[in-house]
PDB file of C-alpha atoms in Angstrom:
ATOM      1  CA  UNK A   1       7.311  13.441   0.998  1.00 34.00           C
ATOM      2  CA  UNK A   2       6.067  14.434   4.428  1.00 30.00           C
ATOM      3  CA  UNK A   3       4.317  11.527   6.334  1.00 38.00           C
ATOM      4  CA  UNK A   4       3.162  11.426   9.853  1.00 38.00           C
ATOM      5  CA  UNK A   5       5.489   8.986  12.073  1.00 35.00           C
ATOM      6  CA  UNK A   6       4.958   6.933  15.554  1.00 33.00           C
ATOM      7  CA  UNK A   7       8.289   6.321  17.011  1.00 30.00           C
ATOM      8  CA  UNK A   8       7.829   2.718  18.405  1.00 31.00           C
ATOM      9  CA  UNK A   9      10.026   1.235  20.995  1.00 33.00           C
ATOM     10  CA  UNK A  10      12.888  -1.035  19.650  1.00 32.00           C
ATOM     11  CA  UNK A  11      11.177  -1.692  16.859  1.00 38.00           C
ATOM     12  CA  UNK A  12      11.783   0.747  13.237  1.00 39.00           C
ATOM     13  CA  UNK A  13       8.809   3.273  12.876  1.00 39.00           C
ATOM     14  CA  UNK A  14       6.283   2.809  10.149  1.00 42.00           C
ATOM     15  CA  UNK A  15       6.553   5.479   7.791  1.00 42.00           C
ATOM     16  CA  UNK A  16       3.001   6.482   7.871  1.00 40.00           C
ATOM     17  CA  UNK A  17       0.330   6.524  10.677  1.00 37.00           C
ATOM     18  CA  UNK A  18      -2.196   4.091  10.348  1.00 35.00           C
ATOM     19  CA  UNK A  19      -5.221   2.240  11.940  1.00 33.00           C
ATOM     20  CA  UNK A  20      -7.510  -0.686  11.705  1.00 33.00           C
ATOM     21  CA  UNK A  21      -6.435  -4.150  10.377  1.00 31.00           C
ATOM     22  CA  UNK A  22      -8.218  -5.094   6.840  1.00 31.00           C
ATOM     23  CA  UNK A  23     -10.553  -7.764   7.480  1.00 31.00           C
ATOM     24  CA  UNK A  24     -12.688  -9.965   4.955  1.00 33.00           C
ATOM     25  CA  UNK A  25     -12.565 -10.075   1.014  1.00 30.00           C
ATOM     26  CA  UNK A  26     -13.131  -6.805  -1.026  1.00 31.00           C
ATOM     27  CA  UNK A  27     -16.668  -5.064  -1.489  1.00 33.00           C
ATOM     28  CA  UNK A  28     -17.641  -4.314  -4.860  1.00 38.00           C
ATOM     29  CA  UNK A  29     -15.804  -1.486  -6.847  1.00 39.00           C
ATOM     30  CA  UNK A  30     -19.121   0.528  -6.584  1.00 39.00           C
ATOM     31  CA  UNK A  31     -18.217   1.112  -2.523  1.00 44.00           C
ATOM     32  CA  UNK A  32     -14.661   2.069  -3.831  1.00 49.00           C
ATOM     33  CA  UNK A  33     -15.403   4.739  -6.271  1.00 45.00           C
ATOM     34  CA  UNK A  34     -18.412   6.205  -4.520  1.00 45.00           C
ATOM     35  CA  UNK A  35     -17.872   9.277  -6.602  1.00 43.00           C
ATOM     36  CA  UNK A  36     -16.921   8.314  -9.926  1.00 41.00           C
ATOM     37  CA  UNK A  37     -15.234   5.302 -12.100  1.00 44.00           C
ATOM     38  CA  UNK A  38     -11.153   5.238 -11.591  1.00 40.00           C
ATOM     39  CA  UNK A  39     -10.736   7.626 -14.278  1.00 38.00           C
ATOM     40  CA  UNK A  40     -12.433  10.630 -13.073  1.00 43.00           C
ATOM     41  CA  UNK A  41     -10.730  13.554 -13.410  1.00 49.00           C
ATOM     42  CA  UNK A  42      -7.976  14.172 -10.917  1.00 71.00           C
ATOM     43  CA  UNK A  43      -8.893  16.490  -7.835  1.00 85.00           C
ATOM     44  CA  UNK A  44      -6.470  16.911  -4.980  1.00 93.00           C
ATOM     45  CA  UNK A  45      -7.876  19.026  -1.901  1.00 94.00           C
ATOM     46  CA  UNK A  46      -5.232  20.995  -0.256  1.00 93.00           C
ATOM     47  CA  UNK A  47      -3.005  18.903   2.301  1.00 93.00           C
ATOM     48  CA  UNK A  48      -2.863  20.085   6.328  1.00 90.00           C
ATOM     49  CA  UNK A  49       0.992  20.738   7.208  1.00 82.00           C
ATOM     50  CA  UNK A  50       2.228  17.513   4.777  1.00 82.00           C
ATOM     51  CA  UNK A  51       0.872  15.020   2.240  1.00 92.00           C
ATOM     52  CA  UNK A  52       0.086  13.285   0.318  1.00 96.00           C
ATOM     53  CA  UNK A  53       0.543   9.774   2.444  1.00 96.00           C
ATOM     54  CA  UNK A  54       1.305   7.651  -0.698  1.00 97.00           C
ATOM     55  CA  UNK A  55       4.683   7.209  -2.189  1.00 97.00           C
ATOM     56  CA  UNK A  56       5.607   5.026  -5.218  1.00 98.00           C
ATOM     57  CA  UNK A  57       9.091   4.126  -5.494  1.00 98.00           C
ATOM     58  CA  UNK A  58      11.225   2.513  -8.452  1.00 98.00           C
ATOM     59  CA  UNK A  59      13.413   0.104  -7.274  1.00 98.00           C
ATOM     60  CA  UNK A  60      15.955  -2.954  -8.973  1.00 97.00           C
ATOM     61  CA  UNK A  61      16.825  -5.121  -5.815  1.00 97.00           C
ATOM     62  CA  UNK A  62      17.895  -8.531  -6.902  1.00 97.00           C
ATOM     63  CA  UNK A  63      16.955 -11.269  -4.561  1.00 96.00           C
ATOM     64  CA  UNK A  64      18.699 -14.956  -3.880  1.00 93.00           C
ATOM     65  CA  UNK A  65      17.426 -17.784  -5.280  1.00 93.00           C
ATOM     66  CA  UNK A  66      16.625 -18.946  -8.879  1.00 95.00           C
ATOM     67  CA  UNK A  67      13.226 -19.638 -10.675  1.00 96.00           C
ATOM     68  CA  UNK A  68      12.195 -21.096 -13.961  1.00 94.00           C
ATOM     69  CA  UNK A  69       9.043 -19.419 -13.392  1.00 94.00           C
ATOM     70  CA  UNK A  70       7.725 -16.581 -11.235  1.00 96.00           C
ATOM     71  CA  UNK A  71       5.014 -18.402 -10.854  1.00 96.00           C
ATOM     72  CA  UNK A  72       7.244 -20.814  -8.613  1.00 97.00           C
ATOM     73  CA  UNK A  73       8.078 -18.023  -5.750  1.00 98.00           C
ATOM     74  CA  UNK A  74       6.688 -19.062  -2.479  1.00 98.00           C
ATOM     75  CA  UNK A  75       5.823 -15.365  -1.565  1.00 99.00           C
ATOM     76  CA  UNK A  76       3.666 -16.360   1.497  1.00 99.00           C
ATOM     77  CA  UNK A  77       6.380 -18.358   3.157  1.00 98.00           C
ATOM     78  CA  UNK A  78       9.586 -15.493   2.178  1.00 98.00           C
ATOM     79  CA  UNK A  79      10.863 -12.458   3.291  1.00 98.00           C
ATOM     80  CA  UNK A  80       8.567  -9.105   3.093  1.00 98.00           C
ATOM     81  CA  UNK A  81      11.115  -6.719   2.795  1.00 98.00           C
ATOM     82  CA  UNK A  82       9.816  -2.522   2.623  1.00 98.00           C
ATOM     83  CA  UNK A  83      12.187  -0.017   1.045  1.00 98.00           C
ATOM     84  CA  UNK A  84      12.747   3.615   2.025  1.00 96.00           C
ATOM     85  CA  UNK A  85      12.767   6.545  -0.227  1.00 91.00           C
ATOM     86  CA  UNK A  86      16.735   6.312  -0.382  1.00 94.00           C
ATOM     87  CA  UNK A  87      16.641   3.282  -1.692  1.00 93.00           C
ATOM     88  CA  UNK A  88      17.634   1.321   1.526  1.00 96.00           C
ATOM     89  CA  UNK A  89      15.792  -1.368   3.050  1.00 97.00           C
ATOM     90  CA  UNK A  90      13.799   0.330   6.026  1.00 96.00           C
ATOM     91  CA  UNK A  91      12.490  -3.129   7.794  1.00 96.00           C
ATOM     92  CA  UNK A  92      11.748  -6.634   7.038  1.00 97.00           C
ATOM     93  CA  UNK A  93       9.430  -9.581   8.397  1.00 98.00           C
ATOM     94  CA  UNK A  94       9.323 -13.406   7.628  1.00 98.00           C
ATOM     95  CA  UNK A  95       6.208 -14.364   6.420  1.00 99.00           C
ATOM     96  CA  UNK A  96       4.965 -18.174   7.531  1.00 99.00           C
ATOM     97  CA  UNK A  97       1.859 -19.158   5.650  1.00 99.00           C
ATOM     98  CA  UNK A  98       1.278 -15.444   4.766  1.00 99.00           C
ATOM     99  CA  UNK A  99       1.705 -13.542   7.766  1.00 99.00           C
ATOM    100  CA  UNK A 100       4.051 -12.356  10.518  1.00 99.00           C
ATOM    101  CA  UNK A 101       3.511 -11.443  14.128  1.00 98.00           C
ATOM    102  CA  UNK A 102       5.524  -9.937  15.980  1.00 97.00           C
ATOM    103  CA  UNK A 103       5.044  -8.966  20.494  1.00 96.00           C
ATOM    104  CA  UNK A 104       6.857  -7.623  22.883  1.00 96.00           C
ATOM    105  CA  UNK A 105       6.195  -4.983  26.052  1.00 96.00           C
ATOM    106  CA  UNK A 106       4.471  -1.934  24.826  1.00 95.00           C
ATOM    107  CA  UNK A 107       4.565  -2.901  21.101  1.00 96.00           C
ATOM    108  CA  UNK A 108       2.557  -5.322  18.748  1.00 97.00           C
ATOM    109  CA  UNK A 109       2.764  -5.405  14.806  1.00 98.00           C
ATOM    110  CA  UNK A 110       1.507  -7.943  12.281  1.00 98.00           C
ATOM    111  CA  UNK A 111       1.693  -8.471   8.465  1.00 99.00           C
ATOM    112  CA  UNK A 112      -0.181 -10.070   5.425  1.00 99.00           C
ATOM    113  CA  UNK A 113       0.130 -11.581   2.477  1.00 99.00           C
ATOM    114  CA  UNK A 114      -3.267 -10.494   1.207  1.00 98.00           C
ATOM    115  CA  UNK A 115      -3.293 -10.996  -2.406  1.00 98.00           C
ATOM    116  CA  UNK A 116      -0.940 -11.994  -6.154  1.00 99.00           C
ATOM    117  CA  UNK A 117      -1.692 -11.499  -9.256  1.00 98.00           C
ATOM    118  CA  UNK A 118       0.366 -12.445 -12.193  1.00 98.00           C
ATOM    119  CA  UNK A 119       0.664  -9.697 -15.069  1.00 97.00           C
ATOM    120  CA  UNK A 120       1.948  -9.566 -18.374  1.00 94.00           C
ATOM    121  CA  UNK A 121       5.494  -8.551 -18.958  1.00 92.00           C
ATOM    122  CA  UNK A 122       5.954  -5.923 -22.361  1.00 89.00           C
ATOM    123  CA  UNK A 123       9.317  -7.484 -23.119  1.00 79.00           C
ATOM    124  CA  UNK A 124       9.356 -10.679 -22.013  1.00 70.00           C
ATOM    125  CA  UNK A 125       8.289 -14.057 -22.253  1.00 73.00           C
ATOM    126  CA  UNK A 126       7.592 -14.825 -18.215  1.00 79.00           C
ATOM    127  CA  UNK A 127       5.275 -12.264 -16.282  1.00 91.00           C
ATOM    128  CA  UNK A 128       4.965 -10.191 -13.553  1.00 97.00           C
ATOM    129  CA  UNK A 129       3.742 -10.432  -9.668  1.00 98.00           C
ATOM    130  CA  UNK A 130       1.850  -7.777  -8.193  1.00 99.00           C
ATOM    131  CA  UNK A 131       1.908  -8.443  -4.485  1.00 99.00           C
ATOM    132  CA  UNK A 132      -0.486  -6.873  -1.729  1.00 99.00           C
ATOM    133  CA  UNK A 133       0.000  -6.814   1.909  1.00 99.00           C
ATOM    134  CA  UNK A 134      -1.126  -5.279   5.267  1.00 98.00           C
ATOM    135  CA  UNK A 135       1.343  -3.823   8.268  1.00 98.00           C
ATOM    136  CA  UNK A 136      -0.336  -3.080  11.466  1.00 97.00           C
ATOM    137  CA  UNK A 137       1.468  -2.323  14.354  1.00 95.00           C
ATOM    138  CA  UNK A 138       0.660  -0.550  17.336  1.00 95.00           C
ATOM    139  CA  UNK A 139       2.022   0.911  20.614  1.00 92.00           C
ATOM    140  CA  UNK A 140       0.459   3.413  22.511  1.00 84.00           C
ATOM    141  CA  UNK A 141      -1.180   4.932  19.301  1.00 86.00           C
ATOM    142  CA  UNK A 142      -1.864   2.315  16.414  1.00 90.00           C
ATOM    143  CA  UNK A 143      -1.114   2.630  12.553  1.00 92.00           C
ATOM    144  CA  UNK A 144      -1.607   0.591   8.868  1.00 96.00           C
ATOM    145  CA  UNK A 145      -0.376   0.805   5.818  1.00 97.00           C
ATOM    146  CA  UNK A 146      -1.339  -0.512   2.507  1.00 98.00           C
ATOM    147  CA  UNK A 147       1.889  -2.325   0.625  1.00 99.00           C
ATOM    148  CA  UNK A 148       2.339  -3.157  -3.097  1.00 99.00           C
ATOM    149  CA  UNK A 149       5.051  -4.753  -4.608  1.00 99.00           C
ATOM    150  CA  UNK A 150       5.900  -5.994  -8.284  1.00 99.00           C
ATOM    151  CA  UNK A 151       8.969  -8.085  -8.826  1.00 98.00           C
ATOM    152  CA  UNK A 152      10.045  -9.648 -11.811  1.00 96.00           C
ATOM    153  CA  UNK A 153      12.145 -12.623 -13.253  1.00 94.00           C
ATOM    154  CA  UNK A 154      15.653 -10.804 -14.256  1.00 91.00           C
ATOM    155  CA  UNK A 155      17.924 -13.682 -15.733  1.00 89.00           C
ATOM    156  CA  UNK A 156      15.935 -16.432 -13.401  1.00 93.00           C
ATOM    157  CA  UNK A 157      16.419 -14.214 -10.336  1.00 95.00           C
ATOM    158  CA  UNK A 158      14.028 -12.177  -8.335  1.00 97.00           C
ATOM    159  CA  UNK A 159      13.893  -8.851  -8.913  1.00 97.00           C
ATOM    160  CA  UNK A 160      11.931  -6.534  -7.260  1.00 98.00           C
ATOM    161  CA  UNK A 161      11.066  -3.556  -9.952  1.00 98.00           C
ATOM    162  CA  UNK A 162       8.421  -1.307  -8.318  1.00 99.00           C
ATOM    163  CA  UNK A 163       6.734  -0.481  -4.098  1.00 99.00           C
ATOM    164  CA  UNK A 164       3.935   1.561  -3.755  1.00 99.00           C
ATOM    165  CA  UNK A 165       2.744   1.883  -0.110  1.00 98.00           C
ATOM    166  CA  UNK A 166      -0.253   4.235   1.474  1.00 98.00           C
ATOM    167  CA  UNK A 167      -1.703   5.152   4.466  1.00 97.00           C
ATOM    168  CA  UNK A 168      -5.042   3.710   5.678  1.00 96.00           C
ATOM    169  CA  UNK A 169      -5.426   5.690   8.583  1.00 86.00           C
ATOM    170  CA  UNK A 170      -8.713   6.826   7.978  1.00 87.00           C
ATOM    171  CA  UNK A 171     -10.065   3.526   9.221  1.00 82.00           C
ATOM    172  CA  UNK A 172     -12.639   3.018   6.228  1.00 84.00           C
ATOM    173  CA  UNK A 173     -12.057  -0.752   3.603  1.00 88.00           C
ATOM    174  CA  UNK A 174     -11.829  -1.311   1.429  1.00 91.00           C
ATOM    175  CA  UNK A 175      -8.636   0.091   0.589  1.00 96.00           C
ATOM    176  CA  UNK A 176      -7.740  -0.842  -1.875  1.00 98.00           C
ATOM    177  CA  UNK A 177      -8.916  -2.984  -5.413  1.00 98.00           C
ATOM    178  CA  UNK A 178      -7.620  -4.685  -8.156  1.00 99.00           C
ATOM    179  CA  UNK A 179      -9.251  -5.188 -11.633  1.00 98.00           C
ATOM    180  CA  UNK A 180      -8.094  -8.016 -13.280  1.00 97.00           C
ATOM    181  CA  UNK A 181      -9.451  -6.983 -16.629  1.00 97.00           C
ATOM    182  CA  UNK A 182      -8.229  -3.569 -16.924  1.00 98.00           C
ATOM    183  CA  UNK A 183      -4.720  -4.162 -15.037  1.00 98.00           C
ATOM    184  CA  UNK A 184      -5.688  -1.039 -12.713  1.00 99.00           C
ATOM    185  CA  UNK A 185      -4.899  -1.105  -9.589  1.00 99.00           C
ATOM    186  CA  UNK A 186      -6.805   2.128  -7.251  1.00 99.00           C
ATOM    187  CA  UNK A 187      -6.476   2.713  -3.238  1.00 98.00           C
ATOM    188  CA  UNK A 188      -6.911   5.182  -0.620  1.00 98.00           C
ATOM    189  CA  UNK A 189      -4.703   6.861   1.441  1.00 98.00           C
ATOM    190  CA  UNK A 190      -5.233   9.123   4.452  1.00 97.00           C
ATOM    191  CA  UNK A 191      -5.467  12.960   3.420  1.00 97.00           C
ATOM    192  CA  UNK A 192      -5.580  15.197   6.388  1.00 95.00           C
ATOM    193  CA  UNK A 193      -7.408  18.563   5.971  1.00 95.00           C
ATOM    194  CA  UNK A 194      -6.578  21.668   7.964  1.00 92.00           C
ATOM    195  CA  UNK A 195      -6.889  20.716  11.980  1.00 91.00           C
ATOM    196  CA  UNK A 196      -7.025  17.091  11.490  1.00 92.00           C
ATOM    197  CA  UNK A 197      -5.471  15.124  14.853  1.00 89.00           C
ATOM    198  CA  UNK A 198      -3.833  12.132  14.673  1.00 85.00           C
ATOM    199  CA  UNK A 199      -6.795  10.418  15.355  1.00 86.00           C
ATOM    200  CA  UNK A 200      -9.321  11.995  12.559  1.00 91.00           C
ATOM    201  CA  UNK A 201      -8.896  11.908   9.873  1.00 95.00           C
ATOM    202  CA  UNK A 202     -11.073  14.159   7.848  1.00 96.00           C
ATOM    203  CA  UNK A 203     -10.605  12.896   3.416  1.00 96.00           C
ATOM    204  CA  UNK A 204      -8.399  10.005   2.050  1.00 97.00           C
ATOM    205  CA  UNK A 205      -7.105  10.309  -1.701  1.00 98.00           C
ATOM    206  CA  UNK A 206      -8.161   7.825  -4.502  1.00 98.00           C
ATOM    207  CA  UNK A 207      -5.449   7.060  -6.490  1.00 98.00           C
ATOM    208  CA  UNK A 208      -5.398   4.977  -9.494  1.00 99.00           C
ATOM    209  CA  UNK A 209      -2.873   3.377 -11.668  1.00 99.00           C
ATOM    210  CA  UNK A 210      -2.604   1.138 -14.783  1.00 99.00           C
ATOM    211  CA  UNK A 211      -0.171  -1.532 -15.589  1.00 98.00           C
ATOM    212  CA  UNK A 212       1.944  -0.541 -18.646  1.00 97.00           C
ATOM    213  CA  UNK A 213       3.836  -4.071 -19.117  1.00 95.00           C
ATOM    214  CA  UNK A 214       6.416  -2.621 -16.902  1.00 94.00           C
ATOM    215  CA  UNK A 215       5.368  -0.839 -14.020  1.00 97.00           C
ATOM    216  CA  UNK A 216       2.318   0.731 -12.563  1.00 99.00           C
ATOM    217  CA  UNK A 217       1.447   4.383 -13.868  1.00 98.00           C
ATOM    218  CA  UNK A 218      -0.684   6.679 -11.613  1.00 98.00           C
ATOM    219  CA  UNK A 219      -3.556   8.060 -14.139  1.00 98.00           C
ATOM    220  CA  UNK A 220      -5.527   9.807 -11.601  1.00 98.00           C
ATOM    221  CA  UNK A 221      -5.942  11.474  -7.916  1.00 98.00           C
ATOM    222  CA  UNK A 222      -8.744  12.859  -6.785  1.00 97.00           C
ATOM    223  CA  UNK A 223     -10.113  13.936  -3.200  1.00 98.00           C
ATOM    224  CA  UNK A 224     -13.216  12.260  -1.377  1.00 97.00           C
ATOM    225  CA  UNK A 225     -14.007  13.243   2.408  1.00 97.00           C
ATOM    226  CA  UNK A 226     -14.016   9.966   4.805  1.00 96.00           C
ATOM    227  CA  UNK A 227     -17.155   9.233   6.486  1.00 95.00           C
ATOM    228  CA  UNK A 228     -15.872  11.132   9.739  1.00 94.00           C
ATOM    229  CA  UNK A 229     -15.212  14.373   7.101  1.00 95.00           C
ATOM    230  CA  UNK A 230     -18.856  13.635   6.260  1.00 95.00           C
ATOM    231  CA  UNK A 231     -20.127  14.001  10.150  1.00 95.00           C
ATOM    232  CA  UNK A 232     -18.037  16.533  10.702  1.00 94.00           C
ATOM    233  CA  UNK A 233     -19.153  18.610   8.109  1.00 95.00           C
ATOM    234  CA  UNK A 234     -15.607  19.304   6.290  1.00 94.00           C
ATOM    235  CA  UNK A 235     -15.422  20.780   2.904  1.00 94.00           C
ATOM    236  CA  UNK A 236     -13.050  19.910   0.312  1.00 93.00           C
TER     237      UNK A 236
END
């Protein structure tokens, strides 16, 4: 996958460009899926010289500790820990009461512990955690991505089983939205069209997935332009 990159000084680059932190609890679906419920029909719009800026990776990295329950992780005071495409871990942050801060000359990042939800496990007795968080970081140019993460108990140790991360560039929350009822989880990601700068981006791509008792499955994609698409007049 081909994602934009801002080399930052000292500090590893975020693998997609992004801007804006999140702020305040999320809208109402209806703001989410202007065009259509989570299952409309999947519609991708032609990328500019790379896309898409989502990637979902499977992953079985064992953590230390041991839990009874995973109910009885302290996720907002551990380590976030984001995985590249190979597999390797690409950067990691300790989270105090949720978040993580980070300063120094010419560079500034932060990350959130914005949300858990506990899901059902298909062949097993304890469940799942579906965690959400926020990197910003900035330094010159800024950037944010969306992060999800499901772990699981594997023999009383942490596993983490599935990352999902997109770009939220385009500067427009919510960003993402999870339905407790239907076990969907849906966000948007950055889609540059043809001529896009760094700065403008022109659609974002609404991607949905449902929980299957093991993982998150993507059931649809589809295209919508971004407010500054809108202005600008860009077609899909």
């Amino acid at each position: 996958m081909r994602v934009r990159k801002v080399m930052l000084p000292s500090v590893p680059a975020s693998r997609f460009v992004r801007t804006a932190l999140i702020s305040g609890a999320l809208v109402c679906a209806a703001l989410l899926f202007p065009n259509g419920g989570p299952f409309a029909h999947s519609h991708v719009a032609p990328y500019d010289t790379y896309g898409p800026t989502f990637e979902d990776l499977t992953l079985d990295v064992t953590f230390p500790g041991a839990y009874s329950r995973i109910e009885d992780v302290d996720f907002r005071n551990s380590i976030l820990r984001e995985f590249g495409d190979d597999g390797k871990q690409d950067r990691k942050a300790q989270l105090t009461n949720g978040s993580h801060e980070h300063r120094e000359p010419g560079y500034y990042e932060t990350d959130s512990l914005d949300e858990i939800h506990y899901l059902p496990a298909r062949d097993s007795s304890s469940r799942c955690a579906l965690v959400l968080y926020t990197h910003f970081f900035a330094a010159g140019s800024s950037g944010q991505e969306g992060i999800a993460q499901v772990f699981q108990l594997v023999g009383r140790r942490l596993t983490l089983k599935q990352q999902t991360e997109w770009d939220e560039h385009f500067g427009q929350p919510p960003y993402v939205l999870f339905d407790e009822k239907s076990k969907t989880l849906t966000f948007r990601s950055a889609h540059y069209l043809r001529g896009d700068a760094d700065c403008c981006v022109s659609a974002m791509d609404v991607v949905t997935m449902r929980w299957d008792g093991t993982r998150f499955v993507k059931t649809s994609v589809r295209t919508e332009l971004s407010d500054y698409g809108i202005r600008e007049g860009k077609k899909l």
